[in-house]
PDB file of C-alpha atoms and ligand atoms in Angstrom:
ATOM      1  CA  UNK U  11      79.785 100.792  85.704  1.00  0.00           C
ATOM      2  CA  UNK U  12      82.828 102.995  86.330  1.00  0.00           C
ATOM      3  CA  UNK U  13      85.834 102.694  84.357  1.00  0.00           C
ATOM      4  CA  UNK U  14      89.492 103.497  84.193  1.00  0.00           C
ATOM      5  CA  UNK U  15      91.236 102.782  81.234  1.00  0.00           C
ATOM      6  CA  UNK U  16      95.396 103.001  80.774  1.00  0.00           C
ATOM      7  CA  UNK U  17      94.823 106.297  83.407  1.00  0.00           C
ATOM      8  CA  UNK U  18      98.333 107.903  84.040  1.00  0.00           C
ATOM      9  CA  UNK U  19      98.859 111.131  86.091  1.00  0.00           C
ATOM     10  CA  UNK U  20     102.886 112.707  87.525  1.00  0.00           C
ATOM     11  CA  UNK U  21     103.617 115.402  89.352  1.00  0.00           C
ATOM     12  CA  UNK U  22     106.757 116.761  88.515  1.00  0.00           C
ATOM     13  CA  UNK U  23     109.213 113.171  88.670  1.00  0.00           C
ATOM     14  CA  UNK U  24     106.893 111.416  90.637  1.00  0.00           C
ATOM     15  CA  UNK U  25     104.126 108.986  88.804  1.00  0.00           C
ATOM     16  CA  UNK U  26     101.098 108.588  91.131  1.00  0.00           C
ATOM     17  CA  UNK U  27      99.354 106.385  88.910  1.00  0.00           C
ATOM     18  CA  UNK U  28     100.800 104.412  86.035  1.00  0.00           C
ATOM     19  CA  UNK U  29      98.291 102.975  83.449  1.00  0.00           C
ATOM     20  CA  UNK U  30      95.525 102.104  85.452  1.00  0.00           C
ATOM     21  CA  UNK U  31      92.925  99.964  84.325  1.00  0.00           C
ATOM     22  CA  UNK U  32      89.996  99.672  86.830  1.00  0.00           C
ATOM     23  CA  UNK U  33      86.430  98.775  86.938  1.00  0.00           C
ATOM     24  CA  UNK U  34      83.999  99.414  89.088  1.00  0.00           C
ATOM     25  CA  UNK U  35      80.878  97.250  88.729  1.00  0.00           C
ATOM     26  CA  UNK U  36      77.320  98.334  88.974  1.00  0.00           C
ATOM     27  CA  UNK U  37      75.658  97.959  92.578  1.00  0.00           C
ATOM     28  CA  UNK U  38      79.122  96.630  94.889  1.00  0.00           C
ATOM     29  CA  UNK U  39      80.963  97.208  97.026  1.00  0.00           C
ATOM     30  CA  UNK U  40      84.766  98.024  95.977  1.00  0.00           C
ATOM     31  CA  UNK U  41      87.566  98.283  98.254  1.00  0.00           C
ATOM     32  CA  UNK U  42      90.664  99.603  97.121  1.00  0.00           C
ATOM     33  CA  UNK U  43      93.795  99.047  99.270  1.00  0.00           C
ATOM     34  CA  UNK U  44      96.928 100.502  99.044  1.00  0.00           C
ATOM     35  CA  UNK U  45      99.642 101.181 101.249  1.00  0.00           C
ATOM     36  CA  UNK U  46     100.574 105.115 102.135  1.00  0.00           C
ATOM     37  CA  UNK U  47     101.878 106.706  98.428  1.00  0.00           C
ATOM     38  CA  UNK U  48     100.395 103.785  96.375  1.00  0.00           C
ATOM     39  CA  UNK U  49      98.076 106.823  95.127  1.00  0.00           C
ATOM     40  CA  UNK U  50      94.723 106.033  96.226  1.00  0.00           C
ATOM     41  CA  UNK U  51      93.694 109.558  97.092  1.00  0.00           C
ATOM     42  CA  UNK U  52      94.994 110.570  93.489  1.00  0.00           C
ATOM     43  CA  UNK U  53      92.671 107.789  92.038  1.00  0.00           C
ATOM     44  CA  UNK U  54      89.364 109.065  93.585  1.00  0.00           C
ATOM     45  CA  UNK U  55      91.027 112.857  92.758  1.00  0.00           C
ATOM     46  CA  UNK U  56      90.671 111.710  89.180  1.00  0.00           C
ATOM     47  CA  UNK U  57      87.238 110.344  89.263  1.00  0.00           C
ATOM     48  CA  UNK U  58      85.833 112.737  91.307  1.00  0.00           C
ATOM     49  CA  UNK U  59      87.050 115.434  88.706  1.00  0.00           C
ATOM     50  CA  UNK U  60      89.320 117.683  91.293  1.00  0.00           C
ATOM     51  CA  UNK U  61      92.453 117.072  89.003  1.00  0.00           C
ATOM     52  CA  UNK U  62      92.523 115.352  85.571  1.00  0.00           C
ATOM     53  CA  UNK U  63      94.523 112.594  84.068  1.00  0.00           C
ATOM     54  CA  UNK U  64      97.654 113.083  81.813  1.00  0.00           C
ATOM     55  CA  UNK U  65      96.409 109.878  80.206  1.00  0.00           C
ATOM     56  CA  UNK U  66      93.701 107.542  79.465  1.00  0.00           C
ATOM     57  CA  UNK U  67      90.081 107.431  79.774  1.00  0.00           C
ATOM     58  CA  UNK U  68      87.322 107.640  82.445  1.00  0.00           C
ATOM     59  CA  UNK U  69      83.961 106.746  82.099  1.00  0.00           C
ATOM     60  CA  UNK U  70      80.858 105.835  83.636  1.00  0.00           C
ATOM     61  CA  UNK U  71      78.641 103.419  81.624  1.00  0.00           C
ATOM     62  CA  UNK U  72      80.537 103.751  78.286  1.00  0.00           C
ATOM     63  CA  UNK U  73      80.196 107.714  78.403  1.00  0.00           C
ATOM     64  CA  UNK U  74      83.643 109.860  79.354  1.00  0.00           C
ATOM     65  CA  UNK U  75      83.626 111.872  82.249  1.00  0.00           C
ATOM     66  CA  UNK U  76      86.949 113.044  82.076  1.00  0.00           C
ATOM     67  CA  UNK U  77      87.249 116.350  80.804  1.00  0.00           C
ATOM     68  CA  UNK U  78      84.131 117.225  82.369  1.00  0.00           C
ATOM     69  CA  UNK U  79      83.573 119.499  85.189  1.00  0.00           C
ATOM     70  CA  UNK U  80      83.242 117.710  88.581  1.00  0.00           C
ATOM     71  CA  UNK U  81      79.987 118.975  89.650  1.00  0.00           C
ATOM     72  CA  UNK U  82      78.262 117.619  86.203  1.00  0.00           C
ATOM     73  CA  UNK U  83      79.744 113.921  86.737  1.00  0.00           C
ATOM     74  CA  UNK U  84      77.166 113.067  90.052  1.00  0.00           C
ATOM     75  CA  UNK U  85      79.712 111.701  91.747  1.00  0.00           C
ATOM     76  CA  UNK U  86      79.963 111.933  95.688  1.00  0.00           C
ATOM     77  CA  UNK U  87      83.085 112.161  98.031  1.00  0.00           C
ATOM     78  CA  UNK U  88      82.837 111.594 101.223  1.00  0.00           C
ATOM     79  CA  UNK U  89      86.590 112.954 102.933  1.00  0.00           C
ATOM     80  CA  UNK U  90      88.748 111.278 105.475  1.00  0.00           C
ATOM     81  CA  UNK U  91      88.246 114.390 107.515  1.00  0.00           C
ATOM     82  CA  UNK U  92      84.389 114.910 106.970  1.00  0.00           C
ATOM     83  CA  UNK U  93      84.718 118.298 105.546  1.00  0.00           C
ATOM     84  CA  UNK U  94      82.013 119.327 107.613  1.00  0.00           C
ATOM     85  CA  UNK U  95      81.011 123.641 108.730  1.00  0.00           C
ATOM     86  CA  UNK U  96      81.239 123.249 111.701  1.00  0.00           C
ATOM     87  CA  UNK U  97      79.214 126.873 112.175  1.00  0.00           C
ATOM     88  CA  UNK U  98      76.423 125.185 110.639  1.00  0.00           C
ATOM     89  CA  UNK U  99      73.899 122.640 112.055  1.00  0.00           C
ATOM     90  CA  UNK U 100      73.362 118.864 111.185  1.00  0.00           C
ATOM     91  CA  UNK U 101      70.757 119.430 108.745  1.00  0.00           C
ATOM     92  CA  UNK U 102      72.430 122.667 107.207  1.00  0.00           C
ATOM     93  CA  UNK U 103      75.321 120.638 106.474  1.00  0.00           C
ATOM     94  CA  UNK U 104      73.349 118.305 104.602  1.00  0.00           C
ATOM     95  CA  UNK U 105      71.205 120.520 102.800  1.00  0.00           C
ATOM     96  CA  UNK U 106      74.227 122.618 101.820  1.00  0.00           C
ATOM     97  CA  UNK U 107      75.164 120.575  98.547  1.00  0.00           C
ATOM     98  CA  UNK U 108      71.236 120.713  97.498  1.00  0.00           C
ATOM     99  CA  UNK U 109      71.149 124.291  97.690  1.00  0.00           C
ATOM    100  CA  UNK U 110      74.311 125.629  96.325  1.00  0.00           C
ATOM    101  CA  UNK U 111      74.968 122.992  93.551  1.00  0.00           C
ATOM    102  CA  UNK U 112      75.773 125.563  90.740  1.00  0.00           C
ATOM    103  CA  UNK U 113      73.682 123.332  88.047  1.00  0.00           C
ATOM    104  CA  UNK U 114      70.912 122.399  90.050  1.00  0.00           C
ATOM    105  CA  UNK U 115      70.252 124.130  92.983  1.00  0.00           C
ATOM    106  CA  UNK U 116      67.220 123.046  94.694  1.00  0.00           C
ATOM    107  CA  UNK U 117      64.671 125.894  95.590  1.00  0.00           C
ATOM    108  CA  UNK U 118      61.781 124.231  97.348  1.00  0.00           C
ATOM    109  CA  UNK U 119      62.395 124.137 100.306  1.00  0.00           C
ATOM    110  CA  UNK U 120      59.901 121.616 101.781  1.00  0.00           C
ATOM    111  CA  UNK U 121      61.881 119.495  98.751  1.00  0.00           C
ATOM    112  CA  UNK U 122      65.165 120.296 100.436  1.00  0.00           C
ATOM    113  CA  UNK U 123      63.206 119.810 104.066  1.00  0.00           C
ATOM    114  CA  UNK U 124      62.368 116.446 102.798  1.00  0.00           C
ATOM    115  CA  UNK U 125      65.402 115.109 101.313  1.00  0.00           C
ATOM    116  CA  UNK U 126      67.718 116.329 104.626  1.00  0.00           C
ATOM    117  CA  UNK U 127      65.148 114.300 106.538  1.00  0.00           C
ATOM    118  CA  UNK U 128      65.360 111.587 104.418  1.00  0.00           C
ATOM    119  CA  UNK U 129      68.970 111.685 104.650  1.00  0.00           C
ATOM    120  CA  UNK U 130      69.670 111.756 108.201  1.00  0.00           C
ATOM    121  CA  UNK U 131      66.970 108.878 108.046  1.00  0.00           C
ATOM    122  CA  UNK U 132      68.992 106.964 105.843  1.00  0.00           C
ATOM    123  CA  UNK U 133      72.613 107.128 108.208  1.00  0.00           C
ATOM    124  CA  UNK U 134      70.599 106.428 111.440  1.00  0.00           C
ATOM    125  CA  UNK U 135      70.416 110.585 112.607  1.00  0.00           C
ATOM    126  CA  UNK U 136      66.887 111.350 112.490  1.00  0.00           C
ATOM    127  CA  UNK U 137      66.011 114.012 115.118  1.00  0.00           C
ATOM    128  CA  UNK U 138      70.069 115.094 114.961  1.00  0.00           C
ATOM    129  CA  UNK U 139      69.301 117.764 112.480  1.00  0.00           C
ATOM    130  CA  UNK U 140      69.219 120.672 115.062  1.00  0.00           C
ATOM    131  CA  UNK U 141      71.972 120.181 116.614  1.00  0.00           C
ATOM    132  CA  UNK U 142      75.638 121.777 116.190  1.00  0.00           C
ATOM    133  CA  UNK U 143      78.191 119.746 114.093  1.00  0.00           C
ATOM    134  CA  UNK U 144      80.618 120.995 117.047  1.00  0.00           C
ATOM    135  CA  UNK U 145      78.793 119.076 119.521  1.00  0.00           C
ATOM    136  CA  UNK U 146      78.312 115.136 118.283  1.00  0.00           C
ATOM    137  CA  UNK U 147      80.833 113.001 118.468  1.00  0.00           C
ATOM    138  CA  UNK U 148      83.307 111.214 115.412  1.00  0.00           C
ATOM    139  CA  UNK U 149      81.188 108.723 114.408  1.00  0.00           C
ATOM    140  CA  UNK U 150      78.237 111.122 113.742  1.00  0.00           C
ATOM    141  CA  UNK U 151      80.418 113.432 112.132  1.00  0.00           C
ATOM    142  CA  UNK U 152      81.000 110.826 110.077  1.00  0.00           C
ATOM    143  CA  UNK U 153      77.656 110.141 109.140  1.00  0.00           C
ATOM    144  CA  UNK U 154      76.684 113.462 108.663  1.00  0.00           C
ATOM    145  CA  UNK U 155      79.466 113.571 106.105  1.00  0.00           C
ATOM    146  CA  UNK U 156      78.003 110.563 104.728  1.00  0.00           C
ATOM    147  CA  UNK U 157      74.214 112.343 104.319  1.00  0.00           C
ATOM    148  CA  UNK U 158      75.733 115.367 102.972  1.00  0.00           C
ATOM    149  CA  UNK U 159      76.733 113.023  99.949  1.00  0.00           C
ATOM    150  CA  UNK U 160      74.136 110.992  99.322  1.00  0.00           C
ATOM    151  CA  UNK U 161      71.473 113.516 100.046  1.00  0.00           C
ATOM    152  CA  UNK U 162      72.722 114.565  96.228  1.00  0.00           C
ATOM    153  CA  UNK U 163      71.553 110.964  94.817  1.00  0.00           C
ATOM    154  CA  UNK U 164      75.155 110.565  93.218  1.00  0.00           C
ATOM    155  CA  UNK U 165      76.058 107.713  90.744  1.00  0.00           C
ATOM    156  CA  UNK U 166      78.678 106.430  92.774  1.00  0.00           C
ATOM    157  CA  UNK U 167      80.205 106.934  96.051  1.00  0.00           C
ATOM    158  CA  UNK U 168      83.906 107.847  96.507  1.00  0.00           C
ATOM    159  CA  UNK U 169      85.106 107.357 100.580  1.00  0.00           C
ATOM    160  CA  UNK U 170      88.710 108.224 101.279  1.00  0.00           C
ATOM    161  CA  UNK U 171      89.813 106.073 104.656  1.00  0.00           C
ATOM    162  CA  UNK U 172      86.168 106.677 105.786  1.00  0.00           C
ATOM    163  CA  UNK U 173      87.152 104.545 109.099  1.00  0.00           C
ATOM    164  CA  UNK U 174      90.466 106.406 109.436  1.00  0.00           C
ATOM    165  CA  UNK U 175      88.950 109.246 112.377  1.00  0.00           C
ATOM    166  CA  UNK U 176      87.003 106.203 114.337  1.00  0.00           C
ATOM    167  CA  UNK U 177      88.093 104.009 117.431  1.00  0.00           C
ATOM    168  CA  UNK U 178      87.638 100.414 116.869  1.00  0.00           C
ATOM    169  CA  UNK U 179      84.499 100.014 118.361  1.00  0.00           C
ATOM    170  CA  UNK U 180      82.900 102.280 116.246  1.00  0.00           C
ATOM    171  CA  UNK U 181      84.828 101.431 112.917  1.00  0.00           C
ATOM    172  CA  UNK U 182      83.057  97.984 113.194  1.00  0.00           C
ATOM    173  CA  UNK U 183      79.880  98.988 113.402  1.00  0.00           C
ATOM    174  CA  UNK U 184      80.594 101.734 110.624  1.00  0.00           C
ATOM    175  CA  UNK U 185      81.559  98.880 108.477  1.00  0.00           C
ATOM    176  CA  UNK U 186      78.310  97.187 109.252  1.00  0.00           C
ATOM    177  CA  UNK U 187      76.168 100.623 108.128  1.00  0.00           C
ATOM    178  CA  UNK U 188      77.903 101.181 105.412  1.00  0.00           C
ATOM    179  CA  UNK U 189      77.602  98.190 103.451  1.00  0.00           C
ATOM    180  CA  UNK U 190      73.823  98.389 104.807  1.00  0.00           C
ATOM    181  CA  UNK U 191      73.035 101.324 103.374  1.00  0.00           C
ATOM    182  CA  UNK U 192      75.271 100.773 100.309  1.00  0.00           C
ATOM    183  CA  UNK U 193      72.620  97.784  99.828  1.00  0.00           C
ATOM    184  CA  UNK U 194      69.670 100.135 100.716  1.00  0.00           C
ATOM    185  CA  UNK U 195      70.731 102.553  97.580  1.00  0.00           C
ATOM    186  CA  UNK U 196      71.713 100.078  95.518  1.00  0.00           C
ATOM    187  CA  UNK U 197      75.091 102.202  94.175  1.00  0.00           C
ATOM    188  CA  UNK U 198      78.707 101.437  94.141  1.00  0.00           C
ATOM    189  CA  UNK U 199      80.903 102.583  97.133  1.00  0.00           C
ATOM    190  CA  UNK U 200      84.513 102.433  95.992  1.00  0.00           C
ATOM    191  CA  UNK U 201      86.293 102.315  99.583  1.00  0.00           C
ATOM    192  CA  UNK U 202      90.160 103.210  99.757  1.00  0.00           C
ATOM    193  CA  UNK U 203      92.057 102.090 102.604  1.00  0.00           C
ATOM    194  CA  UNK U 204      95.269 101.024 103.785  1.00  0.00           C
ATOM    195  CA  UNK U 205      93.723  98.167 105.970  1.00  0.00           C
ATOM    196  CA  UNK U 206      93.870  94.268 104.190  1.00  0.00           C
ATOM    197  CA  UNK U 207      91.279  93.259 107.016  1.00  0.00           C
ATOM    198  CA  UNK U 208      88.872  96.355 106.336  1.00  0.00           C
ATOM    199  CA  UNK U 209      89.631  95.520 102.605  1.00  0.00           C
ATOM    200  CA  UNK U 210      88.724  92.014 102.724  1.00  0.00           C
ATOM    201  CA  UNK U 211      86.097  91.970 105.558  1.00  0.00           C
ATOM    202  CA  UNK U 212      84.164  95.437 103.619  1.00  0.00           C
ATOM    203  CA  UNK U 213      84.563  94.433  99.905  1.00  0.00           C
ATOM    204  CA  UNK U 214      82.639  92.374  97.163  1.00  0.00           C
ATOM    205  CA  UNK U 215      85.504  92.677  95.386  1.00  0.00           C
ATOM    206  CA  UNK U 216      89.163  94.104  96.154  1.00  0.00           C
ATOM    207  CA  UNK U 217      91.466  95.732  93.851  1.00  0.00           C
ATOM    208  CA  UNK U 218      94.892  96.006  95.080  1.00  0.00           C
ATOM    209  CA  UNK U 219      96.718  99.538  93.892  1.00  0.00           C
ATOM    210  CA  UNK U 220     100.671  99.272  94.386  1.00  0.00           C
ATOM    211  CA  UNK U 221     103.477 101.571  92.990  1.00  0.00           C
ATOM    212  CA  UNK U 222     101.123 103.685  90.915  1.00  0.00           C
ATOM    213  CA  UNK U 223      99.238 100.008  89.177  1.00  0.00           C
ATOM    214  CA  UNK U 224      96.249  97.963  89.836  1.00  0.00           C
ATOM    215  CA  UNK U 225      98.251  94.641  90.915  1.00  0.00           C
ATOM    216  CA  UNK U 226      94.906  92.503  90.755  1.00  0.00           C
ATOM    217  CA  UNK U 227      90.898  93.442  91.480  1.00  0.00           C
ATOM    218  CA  UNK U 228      89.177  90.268  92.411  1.00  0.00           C
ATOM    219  CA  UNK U 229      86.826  88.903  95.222  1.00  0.00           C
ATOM    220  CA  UNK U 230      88.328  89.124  98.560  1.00  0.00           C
ATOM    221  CA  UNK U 231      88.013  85.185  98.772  1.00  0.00           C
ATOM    222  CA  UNK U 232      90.557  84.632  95.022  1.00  0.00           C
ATOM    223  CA  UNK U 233      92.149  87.411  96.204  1.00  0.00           C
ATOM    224  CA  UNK U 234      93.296  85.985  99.702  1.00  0.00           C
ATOM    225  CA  UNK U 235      93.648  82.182  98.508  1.00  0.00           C
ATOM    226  CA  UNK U 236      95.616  83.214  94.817  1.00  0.00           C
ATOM    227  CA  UNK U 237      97.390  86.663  95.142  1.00  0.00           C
ATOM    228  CA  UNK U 238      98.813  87.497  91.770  1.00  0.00           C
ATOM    229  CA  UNK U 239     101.862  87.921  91.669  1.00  0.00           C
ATOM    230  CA  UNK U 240     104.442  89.086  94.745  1.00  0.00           C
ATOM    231  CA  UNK U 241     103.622  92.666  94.882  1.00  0.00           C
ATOM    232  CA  UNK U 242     100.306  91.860  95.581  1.00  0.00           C
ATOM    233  CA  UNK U 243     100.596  89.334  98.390  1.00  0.00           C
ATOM    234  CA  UNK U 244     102.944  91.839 100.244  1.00  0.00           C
ATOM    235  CA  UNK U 245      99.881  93.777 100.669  1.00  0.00           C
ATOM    236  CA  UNK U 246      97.429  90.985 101.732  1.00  0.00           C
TER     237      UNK U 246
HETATM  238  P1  ATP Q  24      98.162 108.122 101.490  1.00  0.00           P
HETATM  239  O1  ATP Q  24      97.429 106.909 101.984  1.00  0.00           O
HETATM  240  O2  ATP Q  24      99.427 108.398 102.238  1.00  0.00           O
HETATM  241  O3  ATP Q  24      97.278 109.320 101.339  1.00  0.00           O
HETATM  242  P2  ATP Q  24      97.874 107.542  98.682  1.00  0.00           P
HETATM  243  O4  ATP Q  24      97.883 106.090  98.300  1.00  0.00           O
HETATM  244  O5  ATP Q  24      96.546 108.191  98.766  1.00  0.00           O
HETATM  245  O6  ATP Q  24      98.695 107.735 100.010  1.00  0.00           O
HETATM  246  P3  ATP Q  24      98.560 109.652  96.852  1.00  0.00           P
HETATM  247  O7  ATP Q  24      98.214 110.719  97.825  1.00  0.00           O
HETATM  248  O8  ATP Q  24      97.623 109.428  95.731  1.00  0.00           O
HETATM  249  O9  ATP Q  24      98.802 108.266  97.597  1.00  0.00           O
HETATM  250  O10 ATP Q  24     100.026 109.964  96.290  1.00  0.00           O
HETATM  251  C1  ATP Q  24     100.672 109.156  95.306  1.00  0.00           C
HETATM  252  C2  ATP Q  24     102.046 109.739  95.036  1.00  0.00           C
HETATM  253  O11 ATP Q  24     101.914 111.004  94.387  1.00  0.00           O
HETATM  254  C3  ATP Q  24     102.877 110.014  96.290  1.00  0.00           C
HETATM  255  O12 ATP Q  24     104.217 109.759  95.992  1.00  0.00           O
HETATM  256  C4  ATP Q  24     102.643 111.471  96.568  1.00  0.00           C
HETATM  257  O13 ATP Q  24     103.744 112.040  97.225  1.00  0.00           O
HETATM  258  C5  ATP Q  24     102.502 112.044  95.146  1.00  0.00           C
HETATM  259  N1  ATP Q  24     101.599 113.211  95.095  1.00  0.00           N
HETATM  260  C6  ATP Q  24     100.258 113.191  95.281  1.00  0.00           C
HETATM  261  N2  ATP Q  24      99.741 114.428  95.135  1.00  0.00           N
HETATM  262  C7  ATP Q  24     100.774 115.253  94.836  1.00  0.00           C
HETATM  263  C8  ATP Q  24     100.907 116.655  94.556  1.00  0.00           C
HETATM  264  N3  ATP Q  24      99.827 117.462  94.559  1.00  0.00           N
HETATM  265  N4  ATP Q  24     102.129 117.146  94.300  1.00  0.00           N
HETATM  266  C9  ATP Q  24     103.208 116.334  94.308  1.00  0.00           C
HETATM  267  N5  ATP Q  24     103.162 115.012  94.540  1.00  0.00           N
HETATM  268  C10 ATP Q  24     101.993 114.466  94.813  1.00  0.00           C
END
């Protein structure tokens, strides 16, 4: 279980998030919506451990992972723009993380073989490891992006508008793999978006980030029939 407790971070005058208190359960899926400078991106910037918090406490399963540096927390990110080398093939892209992780670099490389393969496997691109990132399409991109994170075996799973890049057709059935393979793993995604129907259609539970603040975090079902307060329903 992830948790955020009374987290506050500024820049300069501006508060991006204001006391936050925020948990993430074991094995669900979490969407977090938020309209454009709620501070979603600042949220998973935090957890991730690109930037820390002025304030309060993060921790997964009772033990603090603020403080600590980001590639010791096992925690993947999977970027609205993919993030992917695009001089590099499919399955170079996915090994990368397994070879260069400055803790644990893996060696073997029928290990690193194996777990690309089982990778690509796992987001529906086996026999796609040859080719050139430059040459498949969004949606593959996508789930390359997707194998170069969990190819890592990280504790939780961080996507930042992971639909944002697709055309509709393909943002449904994104939505459909993801919470399949979310299931498959058995980890937490925590999903930010700006979209109430991705929120509510993706989620187990919803957590509604306004102004800086958590407004509410419930299922998408209490969360659609008994919006908190206002602020909330503005967003649903
Ligand atoms: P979007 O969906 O537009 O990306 P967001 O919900 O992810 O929005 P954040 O990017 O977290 O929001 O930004 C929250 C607030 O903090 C905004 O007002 C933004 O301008 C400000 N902010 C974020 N990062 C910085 C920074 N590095 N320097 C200055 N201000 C920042």
């Amino acid at each position: 279980m992830l948790t955020l407790t009374r987290v506050s971070r500024r820049y300069g005058d501006t508060v991006a998030l204001d006391g936050v208190n925020f948990t993430v359960p074991e094995n669900t899926y979490m969407s977090l919506l938020g309209a454009s400078g709620a501070g979603k991106t600042t949220l998973l910037r935090l957890i991730a451990g690109f930037e820390e918090p002025d304030r309060g406490e993060i921790a997964i399963n009772g033990e603090r992972i603020d403080g600590q540096p980001s590639h010791l927390r096992d925690i993947g990110f999977v970027f609205q723009n993919f993030a992917l080398f695009p001089h590099l093939s499919v399955s170079e892209n996915v090994a990368f993380g397994l070879r260069h992780r400055t803790h644990d670099a893996l060696k073997n490389e029928t290990e690193i073989k194996d777990r690309t393969e089982a990778a690509l496997e796992l987001v529906g691109l086996t026999g796609f490891g040859h080719r050139a990132v430059s040459a498949i399409s969004g949606g593959q991109r996508q789930r390359v992006a997707l194998a170069r994170t969990l190819v890592c075996e990280p504790r939780i799973v961080l996507l930042d508008e992971p639909l944002g890049a697709l055309d509709a057709n393909l943002r449904a059935r994104m939505c459909d793999e993801l919470k399949a393979i979310r299931e498959r793993l058995g980890v937490s995604f925590l999903h930010v978006t700006g979209s109430e129907t991705e929120a509510l259609t993706m989620g187990d539970k919803v957590a509604v980030l306004a102004d800086g603040k958590i407004m509410q975090s419930d299922t998408p079902d209490l969360l659609f029939n008994q919006p908190m307060n206002a602020e909330a329903a503005r967003h649903l």
